PDB file of C-alpha atoms and ligand atoms in Angstrom:
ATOM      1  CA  UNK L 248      16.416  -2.740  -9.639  1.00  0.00           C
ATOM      2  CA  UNK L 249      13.847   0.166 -10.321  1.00  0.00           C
ATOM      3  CA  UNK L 250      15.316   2.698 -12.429  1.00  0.00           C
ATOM      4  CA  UNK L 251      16.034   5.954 -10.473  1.00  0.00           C
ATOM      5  CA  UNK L 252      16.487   9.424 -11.546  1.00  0.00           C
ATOM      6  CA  UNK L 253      19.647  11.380  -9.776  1.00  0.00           C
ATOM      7  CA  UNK L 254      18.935  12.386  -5.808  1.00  0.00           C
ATOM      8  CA  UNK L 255      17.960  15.949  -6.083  1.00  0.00           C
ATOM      9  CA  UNK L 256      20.056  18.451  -3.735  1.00  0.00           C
ATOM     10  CA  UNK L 257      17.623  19.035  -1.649  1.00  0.00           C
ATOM     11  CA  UNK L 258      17.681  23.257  -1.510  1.00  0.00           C
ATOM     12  CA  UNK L 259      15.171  25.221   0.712  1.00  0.00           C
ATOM     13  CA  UNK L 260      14.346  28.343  -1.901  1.00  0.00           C
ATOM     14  CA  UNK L 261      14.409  26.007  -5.173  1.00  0.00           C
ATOM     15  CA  UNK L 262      11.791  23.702  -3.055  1.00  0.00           C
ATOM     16  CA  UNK L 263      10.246  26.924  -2.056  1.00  0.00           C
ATOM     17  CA  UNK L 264      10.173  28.631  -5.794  1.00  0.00           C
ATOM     18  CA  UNK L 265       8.897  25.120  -7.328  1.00  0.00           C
ATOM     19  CA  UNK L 266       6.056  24.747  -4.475  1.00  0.00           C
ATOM     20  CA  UNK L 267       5.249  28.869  -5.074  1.00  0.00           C
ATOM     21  CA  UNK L 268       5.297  27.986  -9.146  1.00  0.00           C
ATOM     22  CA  UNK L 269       3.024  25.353  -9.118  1.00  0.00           C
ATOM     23  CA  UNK L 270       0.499  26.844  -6.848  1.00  0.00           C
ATOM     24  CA  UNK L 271      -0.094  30.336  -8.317  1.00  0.00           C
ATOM     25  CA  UNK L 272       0.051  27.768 -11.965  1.00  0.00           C
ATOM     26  CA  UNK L 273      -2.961  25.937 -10.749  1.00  0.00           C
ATOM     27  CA  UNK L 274      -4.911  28.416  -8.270  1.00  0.00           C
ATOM     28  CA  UNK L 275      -2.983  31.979  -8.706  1.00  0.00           C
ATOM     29  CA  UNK L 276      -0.813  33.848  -7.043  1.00  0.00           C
ATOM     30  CA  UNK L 277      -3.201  35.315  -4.252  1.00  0.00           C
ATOM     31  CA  UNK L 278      -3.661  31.237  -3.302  1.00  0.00           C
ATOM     32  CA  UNK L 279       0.442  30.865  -3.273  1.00  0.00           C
ATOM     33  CA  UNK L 280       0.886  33.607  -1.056  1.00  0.00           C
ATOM     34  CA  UNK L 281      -1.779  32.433   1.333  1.00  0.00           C
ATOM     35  CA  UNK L 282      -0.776  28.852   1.239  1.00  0.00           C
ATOM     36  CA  UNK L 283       2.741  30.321   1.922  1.00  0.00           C
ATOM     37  CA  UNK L 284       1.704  31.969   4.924  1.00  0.00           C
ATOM     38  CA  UNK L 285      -0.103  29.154   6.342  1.00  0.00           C
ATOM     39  CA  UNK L 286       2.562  26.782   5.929  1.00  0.00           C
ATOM     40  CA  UNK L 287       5.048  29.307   7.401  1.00  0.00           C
ATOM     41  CA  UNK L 288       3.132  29.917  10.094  1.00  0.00           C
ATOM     42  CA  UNK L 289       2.510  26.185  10.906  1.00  0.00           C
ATOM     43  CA  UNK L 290       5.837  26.425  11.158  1.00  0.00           C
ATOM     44  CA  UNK L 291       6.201  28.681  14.024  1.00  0.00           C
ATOM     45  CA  UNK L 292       3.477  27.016  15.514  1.00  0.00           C
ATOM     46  CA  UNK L 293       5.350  23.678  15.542  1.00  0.00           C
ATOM     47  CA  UNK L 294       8.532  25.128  16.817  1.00  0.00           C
ATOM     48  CA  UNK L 295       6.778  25.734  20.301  1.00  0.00           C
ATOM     49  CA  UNK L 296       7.865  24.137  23.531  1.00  0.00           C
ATOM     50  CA  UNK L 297       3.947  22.574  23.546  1.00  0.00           C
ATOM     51  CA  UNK L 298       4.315  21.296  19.856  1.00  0.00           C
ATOM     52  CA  UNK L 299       7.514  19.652  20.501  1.00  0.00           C
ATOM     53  CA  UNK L 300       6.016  17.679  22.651  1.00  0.00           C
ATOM     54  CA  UNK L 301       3.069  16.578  21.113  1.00  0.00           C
ATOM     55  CA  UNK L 302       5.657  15.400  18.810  1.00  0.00           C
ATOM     56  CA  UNK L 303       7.396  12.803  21.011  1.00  0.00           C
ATOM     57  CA  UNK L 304       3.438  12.184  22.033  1.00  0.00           C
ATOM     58  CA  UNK L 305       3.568   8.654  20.153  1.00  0.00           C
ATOM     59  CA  UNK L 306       6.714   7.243  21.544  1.00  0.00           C
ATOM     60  CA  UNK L 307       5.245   4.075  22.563  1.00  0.00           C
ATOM     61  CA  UNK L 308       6.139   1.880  19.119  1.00  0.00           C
ATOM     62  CA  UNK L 309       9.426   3.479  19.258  1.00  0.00           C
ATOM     63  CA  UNK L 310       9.722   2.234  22.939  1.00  0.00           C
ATOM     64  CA  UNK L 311       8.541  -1.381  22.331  1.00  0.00           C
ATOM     65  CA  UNK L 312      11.038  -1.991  19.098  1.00  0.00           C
ATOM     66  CA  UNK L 313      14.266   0.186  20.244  1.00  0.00           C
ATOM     67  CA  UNK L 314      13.991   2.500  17.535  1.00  0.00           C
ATOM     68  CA  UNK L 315      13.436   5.626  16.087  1.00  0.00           C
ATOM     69  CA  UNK L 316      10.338   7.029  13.938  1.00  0.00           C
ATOM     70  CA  UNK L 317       8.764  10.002  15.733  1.00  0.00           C
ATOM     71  CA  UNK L 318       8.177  13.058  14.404  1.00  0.00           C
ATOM     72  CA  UNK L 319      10.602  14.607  17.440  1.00  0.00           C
ATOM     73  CA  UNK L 320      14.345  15.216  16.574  1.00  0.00           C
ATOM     74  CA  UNK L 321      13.527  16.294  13.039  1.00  0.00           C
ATOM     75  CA  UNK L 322      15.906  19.079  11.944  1.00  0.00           C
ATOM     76  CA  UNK L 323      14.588  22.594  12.000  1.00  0.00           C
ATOM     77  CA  UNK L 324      15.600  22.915   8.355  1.00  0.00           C
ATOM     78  CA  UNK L 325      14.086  19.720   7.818  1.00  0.00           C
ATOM     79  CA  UNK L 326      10.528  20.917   9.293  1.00  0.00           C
ATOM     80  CA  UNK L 327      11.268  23.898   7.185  1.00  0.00           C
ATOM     81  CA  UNK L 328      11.471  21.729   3.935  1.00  0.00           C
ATOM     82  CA  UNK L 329       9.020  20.213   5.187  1.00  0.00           C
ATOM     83  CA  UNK L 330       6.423  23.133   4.456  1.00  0.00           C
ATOM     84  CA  UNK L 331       7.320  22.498   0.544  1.00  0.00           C
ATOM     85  CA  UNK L 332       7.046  18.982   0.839  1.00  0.00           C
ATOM     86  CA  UNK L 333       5.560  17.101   3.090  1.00  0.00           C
ATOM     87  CA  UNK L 334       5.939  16.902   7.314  1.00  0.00           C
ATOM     88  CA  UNK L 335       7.250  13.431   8.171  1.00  0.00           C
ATOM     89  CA  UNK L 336       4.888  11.736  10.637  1.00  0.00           C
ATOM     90  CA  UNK L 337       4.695   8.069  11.202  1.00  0.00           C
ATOM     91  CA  UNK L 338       1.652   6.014  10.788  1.00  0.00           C
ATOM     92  CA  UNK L 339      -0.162   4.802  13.843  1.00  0.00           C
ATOM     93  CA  UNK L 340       0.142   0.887  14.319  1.00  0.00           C
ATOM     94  CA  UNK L 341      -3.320   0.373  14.850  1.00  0.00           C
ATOM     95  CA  UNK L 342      -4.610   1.994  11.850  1.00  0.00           C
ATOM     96  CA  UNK L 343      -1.571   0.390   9.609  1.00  0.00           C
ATOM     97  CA  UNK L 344      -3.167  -2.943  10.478  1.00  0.00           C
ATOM     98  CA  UNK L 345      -6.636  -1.924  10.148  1.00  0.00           C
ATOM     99  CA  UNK L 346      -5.761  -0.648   6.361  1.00  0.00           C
ATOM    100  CA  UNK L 347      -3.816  -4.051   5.268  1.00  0.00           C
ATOM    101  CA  UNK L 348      -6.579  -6.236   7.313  1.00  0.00           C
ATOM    102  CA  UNK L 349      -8.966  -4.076   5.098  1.00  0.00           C
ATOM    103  CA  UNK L 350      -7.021  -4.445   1.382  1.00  0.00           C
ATOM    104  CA  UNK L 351      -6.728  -8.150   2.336  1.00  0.00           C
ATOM    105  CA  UNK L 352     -10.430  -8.385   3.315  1.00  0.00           C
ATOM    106  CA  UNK L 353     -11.426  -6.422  -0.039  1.00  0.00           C
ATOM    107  CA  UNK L 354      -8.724  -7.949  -2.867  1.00  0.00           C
ATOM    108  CA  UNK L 355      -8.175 -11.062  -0.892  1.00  0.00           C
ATOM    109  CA  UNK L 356      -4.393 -10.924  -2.235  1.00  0.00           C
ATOM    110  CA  UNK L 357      -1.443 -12.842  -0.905  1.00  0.00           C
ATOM    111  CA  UNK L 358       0.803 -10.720  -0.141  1.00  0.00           C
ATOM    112  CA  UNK L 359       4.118 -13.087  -0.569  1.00  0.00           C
ATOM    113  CA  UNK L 360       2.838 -12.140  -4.706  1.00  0.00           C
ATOM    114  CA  UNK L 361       3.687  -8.286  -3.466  1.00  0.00           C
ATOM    115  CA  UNK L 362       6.037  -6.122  -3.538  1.00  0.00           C
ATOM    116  CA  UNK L 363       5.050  -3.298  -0.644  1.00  0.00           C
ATOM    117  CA  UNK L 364       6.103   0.310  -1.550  1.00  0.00           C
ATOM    118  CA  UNK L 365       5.980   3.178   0.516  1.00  0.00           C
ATOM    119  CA  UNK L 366       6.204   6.612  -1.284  1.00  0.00           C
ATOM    120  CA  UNK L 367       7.597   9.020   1.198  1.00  0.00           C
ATOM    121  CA  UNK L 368       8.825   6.596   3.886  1.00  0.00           C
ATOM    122  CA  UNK L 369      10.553   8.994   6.142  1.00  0.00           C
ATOM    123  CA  UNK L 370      11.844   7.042   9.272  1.00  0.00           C
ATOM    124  CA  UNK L 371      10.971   3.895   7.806  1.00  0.00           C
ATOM    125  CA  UNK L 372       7.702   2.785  10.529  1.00  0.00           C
ATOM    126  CA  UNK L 373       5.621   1.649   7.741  1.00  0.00           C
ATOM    127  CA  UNK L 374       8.654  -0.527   6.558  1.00  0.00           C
ATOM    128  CA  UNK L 375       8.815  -1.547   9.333  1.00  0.00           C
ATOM    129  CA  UNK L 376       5.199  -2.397  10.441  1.00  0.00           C
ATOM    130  CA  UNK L 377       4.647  -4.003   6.959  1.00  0.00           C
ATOM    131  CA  UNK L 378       7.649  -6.444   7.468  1.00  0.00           C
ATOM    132  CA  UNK L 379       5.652  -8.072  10.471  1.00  0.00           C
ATOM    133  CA  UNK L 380       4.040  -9.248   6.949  1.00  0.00           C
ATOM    134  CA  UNK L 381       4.763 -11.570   4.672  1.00  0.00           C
ATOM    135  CA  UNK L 382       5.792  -9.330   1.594  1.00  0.00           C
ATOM    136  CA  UNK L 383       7.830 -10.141  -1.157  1.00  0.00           C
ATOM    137  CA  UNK L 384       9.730  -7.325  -0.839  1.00  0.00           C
ATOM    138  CA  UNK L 385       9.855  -3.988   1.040  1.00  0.00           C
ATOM    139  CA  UNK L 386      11.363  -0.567  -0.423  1.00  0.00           C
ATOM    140  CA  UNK L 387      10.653   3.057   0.729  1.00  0.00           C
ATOM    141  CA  UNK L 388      11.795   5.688  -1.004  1.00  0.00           C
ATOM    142  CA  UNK L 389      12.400   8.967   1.243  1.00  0.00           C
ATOM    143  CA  UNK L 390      13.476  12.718  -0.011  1.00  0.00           C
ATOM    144  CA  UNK L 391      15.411  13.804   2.641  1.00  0.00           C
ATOM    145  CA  UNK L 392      18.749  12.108   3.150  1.00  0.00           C
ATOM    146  CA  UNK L 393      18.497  13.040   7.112  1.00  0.00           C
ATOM    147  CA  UNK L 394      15.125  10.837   7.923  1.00  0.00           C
ATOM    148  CA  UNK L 395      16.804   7.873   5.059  1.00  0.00           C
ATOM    149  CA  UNK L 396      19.813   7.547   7.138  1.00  0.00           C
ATOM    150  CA  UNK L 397      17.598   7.137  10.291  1.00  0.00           C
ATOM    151  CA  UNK L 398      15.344   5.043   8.299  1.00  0.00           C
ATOM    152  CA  UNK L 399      18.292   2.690   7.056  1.00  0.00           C
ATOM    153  CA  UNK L 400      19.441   2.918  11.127  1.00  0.00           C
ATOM    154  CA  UNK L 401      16.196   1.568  11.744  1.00  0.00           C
ATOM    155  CA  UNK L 402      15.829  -1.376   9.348  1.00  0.00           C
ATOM    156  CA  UNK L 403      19.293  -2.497  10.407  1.00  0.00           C
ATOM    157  CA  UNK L 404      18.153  -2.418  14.059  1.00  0.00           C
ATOM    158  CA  UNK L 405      14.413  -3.453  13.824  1.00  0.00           C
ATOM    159  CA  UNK L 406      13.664  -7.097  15.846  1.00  0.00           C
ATOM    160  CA  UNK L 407      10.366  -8.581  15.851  1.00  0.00           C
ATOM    161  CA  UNK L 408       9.302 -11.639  16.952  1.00  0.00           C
ATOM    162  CA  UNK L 409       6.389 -11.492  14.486  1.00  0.00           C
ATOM    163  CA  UNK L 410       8.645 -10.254  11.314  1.00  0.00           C
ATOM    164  CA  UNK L 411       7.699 -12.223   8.034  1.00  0.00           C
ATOM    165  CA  UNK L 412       9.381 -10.068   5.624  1.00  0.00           C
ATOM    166  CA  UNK L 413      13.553  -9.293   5.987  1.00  0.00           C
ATOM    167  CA  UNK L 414      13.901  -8.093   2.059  1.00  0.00           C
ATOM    168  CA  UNK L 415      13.801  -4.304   3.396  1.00  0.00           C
ATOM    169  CA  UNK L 416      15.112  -1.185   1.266  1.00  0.00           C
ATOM    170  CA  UNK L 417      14.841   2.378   1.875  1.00  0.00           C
ATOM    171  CA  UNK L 418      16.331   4.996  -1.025  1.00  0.00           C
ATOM    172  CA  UNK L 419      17.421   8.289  -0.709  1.00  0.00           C
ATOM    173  CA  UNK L 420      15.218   9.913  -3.856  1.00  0.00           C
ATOM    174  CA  UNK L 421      12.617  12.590  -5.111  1.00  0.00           C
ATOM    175  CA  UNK L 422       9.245   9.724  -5.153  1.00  0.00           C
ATOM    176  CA  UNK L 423       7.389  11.896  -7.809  1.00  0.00           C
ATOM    177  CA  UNK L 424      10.203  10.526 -10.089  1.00  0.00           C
ATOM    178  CA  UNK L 425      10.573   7.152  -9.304  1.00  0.00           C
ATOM    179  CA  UNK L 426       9.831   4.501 -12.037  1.00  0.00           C
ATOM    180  CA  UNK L 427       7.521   2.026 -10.649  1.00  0.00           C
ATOM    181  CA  UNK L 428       9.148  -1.647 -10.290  1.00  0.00           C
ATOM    182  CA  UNK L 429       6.821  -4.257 -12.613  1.00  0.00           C
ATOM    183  CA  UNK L 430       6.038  -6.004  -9.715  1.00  0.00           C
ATOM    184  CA  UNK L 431       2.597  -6.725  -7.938  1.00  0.00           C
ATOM    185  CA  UNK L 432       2.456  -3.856  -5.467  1.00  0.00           C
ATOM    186  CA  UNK L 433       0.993  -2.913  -2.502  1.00  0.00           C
ATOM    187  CA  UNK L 434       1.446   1.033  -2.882  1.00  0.00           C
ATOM    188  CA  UNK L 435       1.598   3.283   0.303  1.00  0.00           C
ATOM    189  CA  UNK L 436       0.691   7.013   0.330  1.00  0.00           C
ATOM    190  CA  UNK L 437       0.572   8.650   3.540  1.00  0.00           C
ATOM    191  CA  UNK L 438      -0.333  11.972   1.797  1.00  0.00           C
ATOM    192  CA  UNK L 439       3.612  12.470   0.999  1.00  0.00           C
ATOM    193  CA  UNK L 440       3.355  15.277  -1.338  1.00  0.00           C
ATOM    194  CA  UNK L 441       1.648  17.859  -2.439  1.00  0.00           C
ATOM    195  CA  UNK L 442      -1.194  18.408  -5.896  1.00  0.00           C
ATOM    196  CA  UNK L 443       1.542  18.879  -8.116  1.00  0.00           C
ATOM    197  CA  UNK L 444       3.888  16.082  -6.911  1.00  0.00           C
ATOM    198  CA  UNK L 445       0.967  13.236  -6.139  1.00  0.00           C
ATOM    199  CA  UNK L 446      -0.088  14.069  -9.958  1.00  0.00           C
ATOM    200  CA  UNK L 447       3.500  13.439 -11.314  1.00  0.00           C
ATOM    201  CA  UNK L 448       3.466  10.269  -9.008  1.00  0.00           C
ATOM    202  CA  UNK L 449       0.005   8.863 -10.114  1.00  0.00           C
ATOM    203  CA  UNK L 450       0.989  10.131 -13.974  1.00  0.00           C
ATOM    204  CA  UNK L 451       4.151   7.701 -13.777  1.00  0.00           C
ATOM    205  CA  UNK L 452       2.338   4.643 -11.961  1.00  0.00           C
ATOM    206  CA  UNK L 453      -0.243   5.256 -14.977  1.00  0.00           C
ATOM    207  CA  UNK L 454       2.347   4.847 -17.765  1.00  0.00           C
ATOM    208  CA  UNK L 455       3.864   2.328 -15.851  1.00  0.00           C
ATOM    209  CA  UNK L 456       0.737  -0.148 -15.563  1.00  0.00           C
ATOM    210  CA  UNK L 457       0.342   0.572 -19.646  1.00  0.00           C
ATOM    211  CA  UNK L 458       4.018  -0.663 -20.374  1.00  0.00           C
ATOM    212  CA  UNK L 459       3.480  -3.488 -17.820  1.00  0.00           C
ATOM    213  CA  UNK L 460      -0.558  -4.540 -16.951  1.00  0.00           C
ATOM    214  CA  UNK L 461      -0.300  -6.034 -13.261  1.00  0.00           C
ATOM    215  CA  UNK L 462      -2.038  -5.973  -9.752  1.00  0.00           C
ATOM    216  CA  UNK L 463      -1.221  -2.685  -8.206  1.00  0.00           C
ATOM    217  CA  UNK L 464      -3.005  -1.673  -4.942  1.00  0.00           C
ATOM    218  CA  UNK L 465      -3.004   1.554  -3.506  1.00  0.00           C
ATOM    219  CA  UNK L 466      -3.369   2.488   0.149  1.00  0.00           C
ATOM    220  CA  UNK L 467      -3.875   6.329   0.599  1.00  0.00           C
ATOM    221  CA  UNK L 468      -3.452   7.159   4.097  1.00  0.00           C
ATOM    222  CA  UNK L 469      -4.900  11.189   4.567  1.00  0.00           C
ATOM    223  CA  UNK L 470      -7.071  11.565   1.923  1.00  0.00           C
ATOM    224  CA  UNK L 471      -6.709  15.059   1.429  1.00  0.00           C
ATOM    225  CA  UNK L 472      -6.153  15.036  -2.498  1.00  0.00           C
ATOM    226  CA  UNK L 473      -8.596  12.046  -3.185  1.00  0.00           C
ATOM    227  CA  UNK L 474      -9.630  14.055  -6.361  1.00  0.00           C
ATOM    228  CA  UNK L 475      -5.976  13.070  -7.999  1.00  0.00           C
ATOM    229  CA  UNK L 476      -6.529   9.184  -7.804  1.00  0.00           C
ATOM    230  CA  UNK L 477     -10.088   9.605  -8.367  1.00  0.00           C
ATOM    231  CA  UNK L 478      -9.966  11.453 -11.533  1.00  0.00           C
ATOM    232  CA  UNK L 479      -7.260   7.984 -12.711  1.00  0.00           C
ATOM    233  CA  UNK L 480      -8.437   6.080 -15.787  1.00  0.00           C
ATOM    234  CA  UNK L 481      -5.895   3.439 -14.462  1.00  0.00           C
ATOM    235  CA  UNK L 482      -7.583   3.066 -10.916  1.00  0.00           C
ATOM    236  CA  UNK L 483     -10.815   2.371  -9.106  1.00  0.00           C
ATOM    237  CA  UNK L 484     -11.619   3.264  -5.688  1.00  0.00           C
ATOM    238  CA  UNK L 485     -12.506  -0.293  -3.832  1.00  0.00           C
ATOM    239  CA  UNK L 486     -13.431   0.627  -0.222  1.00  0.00           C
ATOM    240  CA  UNK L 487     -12.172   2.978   2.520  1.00  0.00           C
ATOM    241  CA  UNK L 488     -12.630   5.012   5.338  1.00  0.00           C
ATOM    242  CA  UNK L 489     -12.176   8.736   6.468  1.00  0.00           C
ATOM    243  CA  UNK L 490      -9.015   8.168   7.374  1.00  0.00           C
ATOM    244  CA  UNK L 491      -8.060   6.644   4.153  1.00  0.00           C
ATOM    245  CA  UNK L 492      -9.058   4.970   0.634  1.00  0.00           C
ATOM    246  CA  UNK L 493      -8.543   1.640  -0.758  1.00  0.00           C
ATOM    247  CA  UNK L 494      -7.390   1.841  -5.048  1.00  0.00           C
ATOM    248  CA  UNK L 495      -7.178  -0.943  -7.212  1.00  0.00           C
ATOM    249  CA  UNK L 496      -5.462  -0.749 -11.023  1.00  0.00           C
ATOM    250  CA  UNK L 497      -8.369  -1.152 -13.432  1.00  0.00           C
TER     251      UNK L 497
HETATM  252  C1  SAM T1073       3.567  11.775   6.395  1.00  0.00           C
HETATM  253  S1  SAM T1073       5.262  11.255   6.199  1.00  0.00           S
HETATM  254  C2  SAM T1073       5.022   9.510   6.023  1.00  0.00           C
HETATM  255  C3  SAM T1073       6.084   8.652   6.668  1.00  0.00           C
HETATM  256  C4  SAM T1073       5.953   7.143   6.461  1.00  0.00           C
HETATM  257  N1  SAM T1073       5.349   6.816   5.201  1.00  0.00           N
HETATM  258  C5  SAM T1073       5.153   6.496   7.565  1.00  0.00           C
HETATM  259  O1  SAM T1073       3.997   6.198   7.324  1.00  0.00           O
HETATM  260  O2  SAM T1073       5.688   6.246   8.650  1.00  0.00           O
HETATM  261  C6  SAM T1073       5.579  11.824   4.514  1.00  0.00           C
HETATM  262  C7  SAM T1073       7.037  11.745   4.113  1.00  0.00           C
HETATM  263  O3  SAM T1073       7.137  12.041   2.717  1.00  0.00           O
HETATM  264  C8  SAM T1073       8.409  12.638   2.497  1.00  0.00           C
HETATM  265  N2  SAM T1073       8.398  13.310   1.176  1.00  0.00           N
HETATM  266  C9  SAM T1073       7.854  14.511   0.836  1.00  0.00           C
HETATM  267  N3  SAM T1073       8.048  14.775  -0.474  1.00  0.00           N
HETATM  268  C10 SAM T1073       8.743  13.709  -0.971  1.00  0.00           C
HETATM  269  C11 SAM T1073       9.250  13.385  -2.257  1.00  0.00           C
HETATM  270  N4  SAM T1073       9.070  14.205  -3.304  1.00  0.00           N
HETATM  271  N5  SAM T1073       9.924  12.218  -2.410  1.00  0.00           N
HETATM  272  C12 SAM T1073      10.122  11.377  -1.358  1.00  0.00           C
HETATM  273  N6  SAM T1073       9.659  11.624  -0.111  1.00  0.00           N
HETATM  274  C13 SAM T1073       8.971  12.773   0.077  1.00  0.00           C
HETATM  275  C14 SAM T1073       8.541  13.586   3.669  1.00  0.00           C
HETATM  276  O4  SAM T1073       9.909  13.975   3.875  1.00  0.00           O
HETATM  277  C15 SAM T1073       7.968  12.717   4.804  1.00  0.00           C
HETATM  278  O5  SAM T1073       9.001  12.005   5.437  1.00  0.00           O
END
């Protein structure tokens, strides 16, 4: 078992003070206060009748497998916490397949060898959607404990003619702090955090690969802080897309 660190309680103003600390840190204060307002007023923006809806807009996988991974039904607190961390929205089927049709094209891996790890799984859809293949092992690690529970709701629930893979584990922890498993992996990043948190992440996947030299891929879904694997000694970019890059450990 992957050695964890304690689940954080998950607090609105320390999330708020550490995202405000690490901003004005990096950019200054004049960015944290901007960034603060744009994230708050995203907020507001989301909370709309209109938004709400667009958020039950991509029911149809949730529909065809009985469970539930939308981005509808979060918690306003949650959507709140959100602004610190990251929004939870599920990947789209089509392009989940595209991006492991893509890794296997490129690496030509087997992916029994692999372990497939999603950092910030929220509901659980891309545990789901990668079980249909024939992984090793599947674990998600999620922050907050409301979208683990549904994501442990939906593992025990999920039936799929086509599933390959039925080792599946979601954990209730902070991902920037979880020690990587020495296991072949498959890594997925649907941009789940922000600068300061994907540089903690890719720090401790670097240490990890110099304790323990492997195969790790990394599928980074949302691109929008390529600059923090690109600027990793321990990883090359292989191919990708707009919509998202394809790493490979060095
Ligand atoms: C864009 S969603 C991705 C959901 C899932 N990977 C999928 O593709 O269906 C990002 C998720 O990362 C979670 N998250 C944000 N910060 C986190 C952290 N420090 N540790 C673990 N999860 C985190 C958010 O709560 C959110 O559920």
């Amino acid at each position: 078992m992957p050695e964890l660190s304690a689940v954080p309680r998950i607090n609105l103003l320390r999330s708020a003070r550490l995202w405000w600390s690490d901003i004005a840190a990096r950019e200054g204060k004049l960015a944290a206060v901007r960034q603060t307002i744009g994230g708050l007023w995203e907020f507001v923006r989301d909370s709309t009748p209109q938004r709400k809806r667009q958020r039950y807009g991509d029911a149809a996988y949730d529909w065809d497998y009985r469970v539930n991974t939308t981005s509808a039904a979060v918690s306003w607190r949650d959507r709140l916490l959100a602004v610190f961390h990251s929004p939870h929205q599920p990947t789209e089927p089509e392009l989940f397949q595209e991006m492991l049709t893509m890794l296997q094209r490129q690496a030509g891996i087997d992916f029994r060898d692999y372990l497939f790890l999603d950092l910030g799984s929220g509901k659980g859809r891309a545990l789901l959607m990668a079980s249909d293949h024939s992984f090793r092992r599947i674990v998600g690690v999620e922050l907050l404990p409301a979208l683990h529970k549904i994501a442990q709701e939906n593992l025990a629930k999920y039936r799929s003619e086509s599933q390959k893979c039925f080792a599946l584990e979601s954990i209730c922890a902070d991902a920037t702090d979880f020690a990587f498993p020495a296991e072949a992996t498959v890594l997925y990043l649907f941009n789940p955090f922000p600068e300061a948190g994907l540089r903690r992440a890719i720090g401790r996947l670097e240490q990890s690969l110099r304790a323990h030299p492997r195969a790790v891929y990394a599928l980074y879904h949302n691109p929008l802080l390529e600059q923090v694997l690109g600027e990793s000694a321990a990883l090359e970019k292989i191919c990708g897309t707009n919509q998202y890059s394809v790493y490979a450990s060095r």
